[in-house]
PDB file of C-alpha atoms in Angstrom:
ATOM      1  CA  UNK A 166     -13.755  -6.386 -11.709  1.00  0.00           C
ATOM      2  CA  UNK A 167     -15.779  -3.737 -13.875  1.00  0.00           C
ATOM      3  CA  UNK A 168     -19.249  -2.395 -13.224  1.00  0.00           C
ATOM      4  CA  UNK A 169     -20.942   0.021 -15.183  1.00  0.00           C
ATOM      5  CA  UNK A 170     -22.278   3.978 -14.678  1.00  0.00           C
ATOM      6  CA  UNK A 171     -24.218   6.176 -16.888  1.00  0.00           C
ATOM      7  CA  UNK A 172     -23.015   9.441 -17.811  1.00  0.00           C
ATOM      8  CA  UNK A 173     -25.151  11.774 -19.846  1.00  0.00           C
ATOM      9  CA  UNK A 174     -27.396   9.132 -20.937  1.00  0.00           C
ATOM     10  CA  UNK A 175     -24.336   7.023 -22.196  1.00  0.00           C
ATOM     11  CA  UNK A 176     -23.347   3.678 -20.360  1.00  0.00           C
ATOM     12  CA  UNK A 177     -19.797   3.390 -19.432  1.00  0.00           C
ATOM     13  CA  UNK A 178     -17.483   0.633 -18.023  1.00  0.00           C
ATOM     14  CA  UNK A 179     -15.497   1.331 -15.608  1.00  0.00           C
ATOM     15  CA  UNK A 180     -12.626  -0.920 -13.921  1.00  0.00           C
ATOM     16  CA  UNK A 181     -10.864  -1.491 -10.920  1.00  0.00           C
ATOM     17  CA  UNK A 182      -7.273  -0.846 -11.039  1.00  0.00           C
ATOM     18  CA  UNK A 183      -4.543  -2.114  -8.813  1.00  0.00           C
ATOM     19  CA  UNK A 184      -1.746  -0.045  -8.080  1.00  0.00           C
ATOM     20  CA  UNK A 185       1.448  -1.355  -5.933  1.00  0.00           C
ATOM     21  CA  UNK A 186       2.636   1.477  -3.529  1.00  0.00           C
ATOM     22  CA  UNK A 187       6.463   2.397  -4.165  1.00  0.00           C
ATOM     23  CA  UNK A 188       7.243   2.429  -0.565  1.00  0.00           C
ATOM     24  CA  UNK A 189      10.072  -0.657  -0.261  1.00  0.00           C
ATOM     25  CA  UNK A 190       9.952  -1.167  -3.962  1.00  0.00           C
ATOM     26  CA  UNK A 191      13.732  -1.816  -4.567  1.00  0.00           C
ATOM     27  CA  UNK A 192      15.084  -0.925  -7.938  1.00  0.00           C
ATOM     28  CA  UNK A 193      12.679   1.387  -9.287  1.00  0.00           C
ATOM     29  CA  UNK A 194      15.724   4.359  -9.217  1.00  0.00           C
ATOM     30  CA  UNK A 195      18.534   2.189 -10.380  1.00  0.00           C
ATOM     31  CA  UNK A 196      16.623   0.341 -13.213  1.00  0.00           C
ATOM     32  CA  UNK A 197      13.041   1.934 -13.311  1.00  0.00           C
ATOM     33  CA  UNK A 198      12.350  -0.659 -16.740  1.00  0.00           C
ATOM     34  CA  UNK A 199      13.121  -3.713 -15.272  1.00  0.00           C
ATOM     35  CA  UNK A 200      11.498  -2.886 -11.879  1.00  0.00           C
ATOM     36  CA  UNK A 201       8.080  -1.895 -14.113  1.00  0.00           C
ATOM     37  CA  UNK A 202       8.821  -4.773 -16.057  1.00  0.00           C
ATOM     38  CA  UNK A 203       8.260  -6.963 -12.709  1.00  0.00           C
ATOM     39  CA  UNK A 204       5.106  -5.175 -11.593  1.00  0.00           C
ATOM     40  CA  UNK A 205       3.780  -5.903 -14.718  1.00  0.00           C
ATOM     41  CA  UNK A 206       4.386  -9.752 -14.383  1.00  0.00           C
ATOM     42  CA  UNK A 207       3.152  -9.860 -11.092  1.00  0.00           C
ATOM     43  CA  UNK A 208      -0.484  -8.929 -11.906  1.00  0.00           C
ATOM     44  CA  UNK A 209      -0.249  -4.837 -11.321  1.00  0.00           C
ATOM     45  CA  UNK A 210      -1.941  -2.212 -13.426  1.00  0.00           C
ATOM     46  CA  UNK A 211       0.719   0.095 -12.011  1.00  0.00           C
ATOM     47  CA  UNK A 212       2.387   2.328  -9.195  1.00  0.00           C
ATOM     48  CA  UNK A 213       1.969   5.312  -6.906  1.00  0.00           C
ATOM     49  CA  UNK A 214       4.904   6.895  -6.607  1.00  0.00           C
ATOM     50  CA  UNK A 215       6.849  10.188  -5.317  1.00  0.00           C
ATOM     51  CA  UNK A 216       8.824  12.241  -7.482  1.00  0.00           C
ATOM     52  CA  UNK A 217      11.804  11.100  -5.693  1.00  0.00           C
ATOM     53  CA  UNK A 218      11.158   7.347  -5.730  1.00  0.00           C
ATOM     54  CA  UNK A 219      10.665   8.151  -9.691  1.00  0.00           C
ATOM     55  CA  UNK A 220      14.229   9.604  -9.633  1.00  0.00           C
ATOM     56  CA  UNK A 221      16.835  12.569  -8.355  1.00  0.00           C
ATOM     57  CA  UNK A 222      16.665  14.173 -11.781  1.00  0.00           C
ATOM     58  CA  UNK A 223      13.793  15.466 -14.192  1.00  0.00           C
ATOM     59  CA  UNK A 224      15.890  13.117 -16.974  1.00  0.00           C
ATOM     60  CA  UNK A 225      15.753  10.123 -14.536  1.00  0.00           C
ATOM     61  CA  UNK A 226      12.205  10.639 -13.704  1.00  0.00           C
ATOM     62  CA  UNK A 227      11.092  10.639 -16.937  1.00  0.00           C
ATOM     63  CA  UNK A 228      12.476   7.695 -18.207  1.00  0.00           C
ATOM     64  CA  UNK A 229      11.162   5.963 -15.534  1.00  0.00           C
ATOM     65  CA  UNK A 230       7.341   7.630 -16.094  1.00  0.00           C
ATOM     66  CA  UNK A 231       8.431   6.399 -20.564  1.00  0.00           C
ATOM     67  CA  UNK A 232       9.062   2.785 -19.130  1.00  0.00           C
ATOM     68  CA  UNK A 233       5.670   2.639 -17.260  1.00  0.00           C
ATOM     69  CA  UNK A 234       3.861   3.463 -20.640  1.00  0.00           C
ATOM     70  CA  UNK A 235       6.364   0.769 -22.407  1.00  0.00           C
ATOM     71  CA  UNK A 236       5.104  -1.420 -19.937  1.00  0.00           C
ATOM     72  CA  UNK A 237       1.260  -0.422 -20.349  1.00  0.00           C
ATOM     73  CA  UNK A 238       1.298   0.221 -16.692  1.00  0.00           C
ATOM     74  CA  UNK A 239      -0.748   3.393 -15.013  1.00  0.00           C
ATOM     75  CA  UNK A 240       1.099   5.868 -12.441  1.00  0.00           C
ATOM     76  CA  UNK A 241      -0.352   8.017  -9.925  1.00  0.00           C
ATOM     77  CA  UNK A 242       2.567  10.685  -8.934  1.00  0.00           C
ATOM     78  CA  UNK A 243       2.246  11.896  -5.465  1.00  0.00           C
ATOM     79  CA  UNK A 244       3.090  15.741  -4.825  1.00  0.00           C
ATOM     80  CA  UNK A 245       4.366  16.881  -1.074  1.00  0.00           C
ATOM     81  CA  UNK A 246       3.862  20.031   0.057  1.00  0.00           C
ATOM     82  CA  UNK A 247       6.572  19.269   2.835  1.00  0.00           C
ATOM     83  CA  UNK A 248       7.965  15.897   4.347  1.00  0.00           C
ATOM     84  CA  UNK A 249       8.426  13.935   1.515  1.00  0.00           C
ATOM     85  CA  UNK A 250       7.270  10.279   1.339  1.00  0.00           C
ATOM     86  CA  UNK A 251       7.531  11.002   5.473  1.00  0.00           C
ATOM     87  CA  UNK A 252      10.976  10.475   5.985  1.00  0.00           C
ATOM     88  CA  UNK A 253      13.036  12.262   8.491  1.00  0.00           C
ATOM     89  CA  UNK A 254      12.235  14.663  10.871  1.00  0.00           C
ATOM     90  CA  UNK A 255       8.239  15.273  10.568  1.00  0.00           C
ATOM     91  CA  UNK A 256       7.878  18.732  13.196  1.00  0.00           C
ATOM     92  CA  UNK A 257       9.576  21.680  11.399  1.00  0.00           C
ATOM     93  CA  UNK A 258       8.730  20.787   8.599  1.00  0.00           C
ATOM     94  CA  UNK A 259       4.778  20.957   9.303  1.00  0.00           C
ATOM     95  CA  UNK A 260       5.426  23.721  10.895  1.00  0.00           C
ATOM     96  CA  UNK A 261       6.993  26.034   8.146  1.00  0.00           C
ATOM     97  CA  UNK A 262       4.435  28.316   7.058  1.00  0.00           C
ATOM     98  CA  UNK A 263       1.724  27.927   4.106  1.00  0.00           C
ATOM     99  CA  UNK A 264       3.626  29.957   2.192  1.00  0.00           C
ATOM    100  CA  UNK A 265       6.417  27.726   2.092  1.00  0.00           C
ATOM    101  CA  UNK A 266       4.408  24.574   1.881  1.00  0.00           C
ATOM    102  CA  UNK A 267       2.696  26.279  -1.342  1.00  0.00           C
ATOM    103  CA  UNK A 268       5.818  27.269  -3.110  1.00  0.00           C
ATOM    104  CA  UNK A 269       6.931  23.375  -2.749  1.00  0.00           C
ATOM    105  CA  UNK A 270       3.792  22.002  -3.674  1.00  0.00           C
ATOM    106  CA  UNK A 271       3.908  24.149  -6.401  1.00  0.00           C
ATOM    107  CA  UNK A 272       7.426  22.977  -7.617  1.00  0.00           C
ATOM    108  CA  UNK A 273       6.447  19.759  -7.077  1.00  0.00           C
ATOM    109  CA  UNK A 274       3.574  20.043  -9.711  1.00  0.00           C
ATOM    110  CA  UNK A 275       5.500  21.618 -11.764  1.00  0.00           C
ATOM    111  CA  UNK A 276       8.069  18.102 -12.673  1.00  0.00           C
ATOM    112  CA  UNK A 277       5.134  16.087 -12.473  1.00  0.00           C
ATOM    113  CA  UNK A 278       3.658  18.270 -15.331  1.00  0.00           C
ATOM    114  CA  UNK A 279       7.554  17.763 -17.059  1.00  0.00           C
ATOM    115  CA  UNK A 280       7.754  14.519 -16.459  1.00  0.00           C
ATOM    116  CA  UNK A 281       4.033  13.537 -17.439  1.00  0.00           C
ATOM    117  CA  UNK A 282       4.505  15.519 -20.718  1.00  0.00           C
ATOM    118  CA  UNK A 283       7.917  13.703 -21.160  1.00  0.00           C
ATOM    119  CA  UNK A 284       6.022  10.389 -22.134  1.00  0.00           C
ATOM    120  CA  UNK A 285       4.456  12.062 -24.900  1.00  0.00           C
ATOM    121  CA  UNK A 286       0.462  11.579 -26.456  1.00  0.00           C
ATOM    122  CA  UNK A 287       0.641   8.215 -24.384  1.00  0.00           C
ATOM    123  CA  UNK A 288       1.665   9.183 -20.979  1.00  0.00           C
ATOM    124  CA  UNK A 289       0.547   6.904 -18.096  1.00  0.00           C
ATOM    125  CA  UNK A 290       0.210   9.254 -15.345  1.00  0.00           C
ATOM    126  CA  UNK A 291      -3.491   9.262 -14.124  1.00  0.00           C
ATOM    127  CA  UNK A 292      -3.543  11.365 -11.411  1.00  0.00           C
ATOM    128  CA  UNK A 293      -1.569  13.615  -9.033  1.00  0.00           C
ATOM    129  CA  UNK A 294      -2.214  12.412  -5.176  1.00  0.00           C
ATOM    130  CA  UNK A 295      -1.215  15.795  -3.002  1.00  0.00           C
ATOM    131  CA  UNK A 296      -0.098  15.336   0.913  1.00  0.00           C
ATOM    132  CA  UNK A 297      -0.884  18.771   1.436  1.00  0.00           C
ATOM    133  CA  UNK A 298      -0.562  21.382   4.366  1.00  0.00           C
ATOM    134  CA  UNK A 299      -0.560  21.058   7.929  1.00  0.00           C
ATOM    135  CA  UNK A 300      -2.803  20.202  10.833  1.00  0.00           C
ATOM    136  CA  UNK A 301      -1.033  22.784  12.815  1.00  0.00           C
ATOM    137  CA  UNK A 302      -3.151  25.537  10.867  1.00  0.00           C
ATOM    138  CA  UNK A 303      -6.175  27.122  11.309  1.00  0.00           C
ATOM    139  CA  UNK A 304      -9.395  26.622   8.919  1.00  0.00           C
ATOM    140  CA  UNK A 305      -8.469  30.104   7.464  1.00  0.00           C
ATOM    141  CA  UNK A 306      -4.782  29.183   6.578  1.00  0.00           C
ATOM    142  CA  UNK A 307      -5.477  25.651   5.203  1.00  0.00           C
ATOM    143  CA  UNK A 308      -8.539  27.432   3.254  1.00  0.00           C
ATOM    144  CA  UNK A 309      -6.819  29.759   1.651  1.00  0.00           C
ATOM    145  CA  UNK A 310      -3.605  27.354   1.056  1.00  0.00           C
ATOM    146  CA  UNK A 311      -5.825  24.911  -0.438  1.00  0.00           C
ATOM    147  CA  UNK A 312      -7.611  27.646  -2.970  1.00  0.00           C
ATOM    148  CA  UNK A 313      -4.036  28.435  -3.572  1.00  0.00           C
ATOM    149  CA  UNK A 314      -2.876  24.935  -4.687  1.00  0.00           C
ATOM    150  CA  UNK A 315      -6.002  24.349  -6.532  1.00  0.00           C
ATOM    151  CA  UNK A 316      -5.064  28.082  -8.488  1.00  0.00           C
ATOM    152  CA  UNK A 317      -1.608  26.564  -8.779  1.00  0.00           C
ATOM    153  CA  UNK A 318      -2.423  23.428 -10.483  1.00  0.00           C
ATOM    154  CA  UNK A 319      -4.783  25.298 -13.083  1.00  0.00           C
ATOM    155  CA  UNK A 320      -2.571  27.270 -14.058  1.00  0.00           C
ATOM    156  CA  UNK A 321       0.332  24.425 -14.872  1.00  0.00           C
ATOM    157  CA  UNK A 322      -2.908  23.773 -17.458  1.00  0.00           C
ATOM    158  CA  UNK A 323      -3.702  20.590 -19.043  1.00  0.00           C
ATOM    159  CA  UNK A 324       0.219  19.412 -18.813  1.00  0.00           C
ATOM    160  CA  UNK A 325      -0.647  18.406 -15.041  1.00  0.00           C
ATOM    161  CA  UNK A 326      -2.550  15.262 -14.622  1.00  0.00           C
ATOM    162  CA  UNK A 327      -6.013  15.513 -12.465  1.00  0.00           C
ATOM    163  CA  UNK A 328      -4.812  16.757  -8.661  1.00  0.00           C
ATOM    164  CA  UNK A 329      -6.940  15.707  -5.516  1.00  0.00           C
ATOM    165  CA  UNK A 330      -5.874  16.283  -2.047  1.00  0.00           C
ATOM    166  CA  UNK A 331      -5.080  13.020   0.144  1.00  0.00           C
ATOM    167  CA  UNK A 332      -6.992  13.279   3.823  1.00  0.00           C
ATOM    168  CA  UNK A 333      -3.561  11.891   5.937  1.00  0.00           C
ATOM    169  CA  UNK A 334      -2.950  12.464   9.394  1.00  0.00           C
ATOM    170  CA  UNK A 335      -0.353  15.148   9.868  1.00  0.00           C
ATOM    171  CA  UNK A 336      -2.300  17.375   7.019  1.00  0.00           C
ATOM    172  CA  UNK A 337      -4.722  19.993   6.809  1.00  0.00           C
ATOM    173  CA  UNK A 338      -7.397  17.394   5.418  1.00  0.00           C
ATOM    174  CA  UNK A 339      -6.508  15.513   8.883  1.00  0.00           C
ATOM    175  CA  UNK A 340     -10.228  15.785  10.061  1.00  0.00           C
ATOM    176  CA  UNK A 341     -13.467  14.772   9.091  1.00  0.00           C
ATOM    177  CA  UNK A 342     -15.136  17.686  10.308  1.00  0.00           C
ATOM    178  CA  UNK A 343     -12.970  20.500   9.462  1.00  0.00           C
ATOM    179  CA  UNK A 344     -12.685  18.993   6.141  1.00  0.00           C
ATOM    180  CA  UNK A 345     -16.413  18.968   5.310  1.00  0.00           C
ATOM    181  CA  UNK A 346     -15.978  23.069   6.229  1.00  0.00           C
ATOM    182  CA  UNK A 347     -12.988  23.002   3.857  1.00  0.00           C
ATOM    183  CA  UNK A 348     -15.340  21.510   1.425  1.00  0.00           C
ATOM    184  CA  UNK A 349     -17.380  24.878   1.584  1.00  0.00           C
ATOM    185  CA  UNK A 350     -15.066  27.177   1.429  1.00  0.00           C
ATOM    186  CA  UNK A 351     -12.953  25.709  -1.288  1.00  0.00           C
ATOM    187  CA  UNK A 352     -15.362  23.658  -3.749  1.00  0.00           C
ATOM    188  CA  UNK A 353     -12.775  22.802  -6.512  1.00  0.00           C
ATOM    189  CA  UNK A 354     -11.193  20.763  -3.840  1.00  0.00           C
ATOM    190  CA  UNK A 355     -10.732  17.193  -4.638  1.00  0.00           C
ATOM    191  CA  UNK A 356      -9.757  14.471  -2.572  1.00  0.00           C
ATOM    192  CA  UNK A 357      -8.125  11.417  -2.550  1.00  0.00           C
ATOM    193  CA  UNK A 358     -10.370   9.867   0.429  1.00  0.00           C
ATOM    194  CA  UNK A 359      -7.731   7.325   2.730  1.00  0.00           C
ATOM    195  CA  UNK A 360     -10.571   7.305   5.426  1.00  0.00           C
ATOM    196  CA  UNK A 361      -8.206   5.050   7.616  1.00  0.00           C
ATOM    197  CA  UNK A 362      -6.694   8.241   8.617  1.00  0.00           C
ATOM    198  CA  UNK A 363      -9.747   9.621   9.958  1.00  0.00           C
ATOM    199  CA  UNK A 364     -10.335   6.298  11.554  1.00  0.00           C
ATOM    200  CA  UNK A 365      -6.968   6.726  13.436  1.00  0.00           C
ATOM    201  CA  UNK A 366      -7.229  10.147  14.602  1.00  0.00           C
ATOM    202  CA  UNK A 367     -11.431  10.083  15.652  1.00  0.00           C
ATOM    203  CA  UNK A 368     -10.908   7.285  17.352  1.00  0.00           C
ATOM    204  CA  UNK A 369     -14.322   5.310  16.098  1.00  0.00           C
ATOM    205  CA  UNK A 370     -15.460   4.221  12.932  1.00  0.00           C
ATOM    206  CA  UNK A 371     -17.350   7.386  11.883  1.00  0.00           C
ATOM    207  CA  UNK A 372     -20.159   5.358  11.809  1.00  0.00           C
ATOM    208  CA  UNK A 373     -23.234   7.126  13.445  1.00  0.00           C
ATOM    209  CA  UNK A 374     -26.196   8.395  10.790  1.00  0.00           C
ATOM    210  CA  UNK A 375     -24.779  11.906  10.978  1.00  0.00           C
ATOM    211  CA  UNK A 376     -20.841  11.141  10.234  1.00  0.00           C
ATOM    212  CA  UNK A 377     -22.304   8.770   7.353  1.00  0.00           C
ATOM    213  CA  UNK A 378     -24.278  11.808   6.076  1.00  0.00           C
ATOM    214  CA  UNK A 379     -20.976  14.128   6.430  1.00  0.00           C
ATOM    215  CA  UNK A 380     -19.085  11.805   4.661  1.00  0.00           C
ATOM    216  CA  UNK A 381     -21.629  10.551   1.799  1.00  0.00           C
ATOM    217  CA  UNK A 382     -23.145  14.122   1.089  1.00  0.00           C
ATOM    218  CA  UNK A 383     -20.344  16.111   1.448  1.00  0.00           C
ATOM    219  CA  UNK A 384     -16.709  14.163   1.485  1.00  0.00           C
ATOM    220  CA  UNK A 385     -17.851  11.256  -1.081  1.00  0.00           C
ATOM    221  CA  UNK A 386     -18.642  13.896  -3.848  1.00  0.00           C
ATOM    222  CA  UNK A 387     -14.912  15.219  -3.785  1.00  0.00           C
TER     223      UNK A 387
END
């Protein structure tokens, strides 16, 4: 469906696109074409996808990013800053320190930039969906880990795609609450809002007038 917003006085379209998740997507690493090929014929405007469903090397992952653009299909790449696509052992890995979880995060941006740029003029990646951080930390340590991936992705430059922050249990953006403060403290933040999460871990539907003002006034605008 499409509705329409106005920006700066100009009227613009804007349209609802439906992305398949990779997660038990067979083929994609063995023959990414064909695989894209299929989405394409099922009715999909594209994939989300980790670097590692993409491909185990940065020539791998970028054919598969040039066959989504052959197949006019949109990708959203997401970026872990430990636990990747949350397989294996979840516990030391949350609990290895920000600095750690920055400096993979940070790689991770990195191939998505290569990879993105790999497509050339053309390329199909959208957006960058982070699972970022811990919810072992305190507000001061996923504060200033957050600023730090935000500084990271700026300065990868305009080679990155867009990067917003997923709110997913297990993560620093875990809570409602703590991620309105987050909010305040780190205002470049963006988010990529799976509220189901918050659902899970409150244990209500965030539905009162003052957790619909939290999350219209200050989450919504992320």
């Amino acid at each position: 469906g499409q509705r329409r917003s106005w920006v700066g006085g100009e009227q613009r379209r804007m349209r609802l696109l439906v992305l398949r998740s990779a997660w038990g997507l067979r083929g994609l690493r063995d023959a990414p074409a064909r695989t894209l090929a299929g989405l394409r014929s099922a009715g999909f405007d594209g994939l989300e996808a980790s670097l590692e469903d993409l491909g185990a090397s940065a020539e791998a992952r970028a054919e598969a990013v040039r066959a989504a653009r052959d197949e006019g299909l949109s990708l959203i790449i997401s970026a872990y800053s430990s636990w990747a696509n949350y397989e294996g052992p979840a516990t030391e890995q949350l609990l290895s320190p920000p600095s750690a979880h920055l400096d993979r995060l940070t790689r991770e941006l990195e191939a998505i930039a290569e990879a993105s740029v790999a497509a050339g003029p053309l390329s199909p990646v959208l957006r960058v969906n982070a699972h970022s951080g811990s919810d072992a930390w305190s507000e001061d340590e996923a504060a200033a880990f957050l600023a730090s991936a935000v500084e990271a992705a700026s300065r990868i430059g305009e080679a990155l795609p867009p990067v917003s922050h997923e709110t997913h249990r297990g993560r620093a953006l875990c809570c409602p609450f703590a991620t309105a403060r987050l909010l305040r403290r780190v205002p470049q933040l963006r988010l990529t809002s799976d509220l189901s999460h918050w659902v899970v871990k409150t244990e209500r539907m965030l539905d009162t007038a003052p957790e619909q003002e939290l999350l219209l006034g200050r989450v919504a605008p992320a």
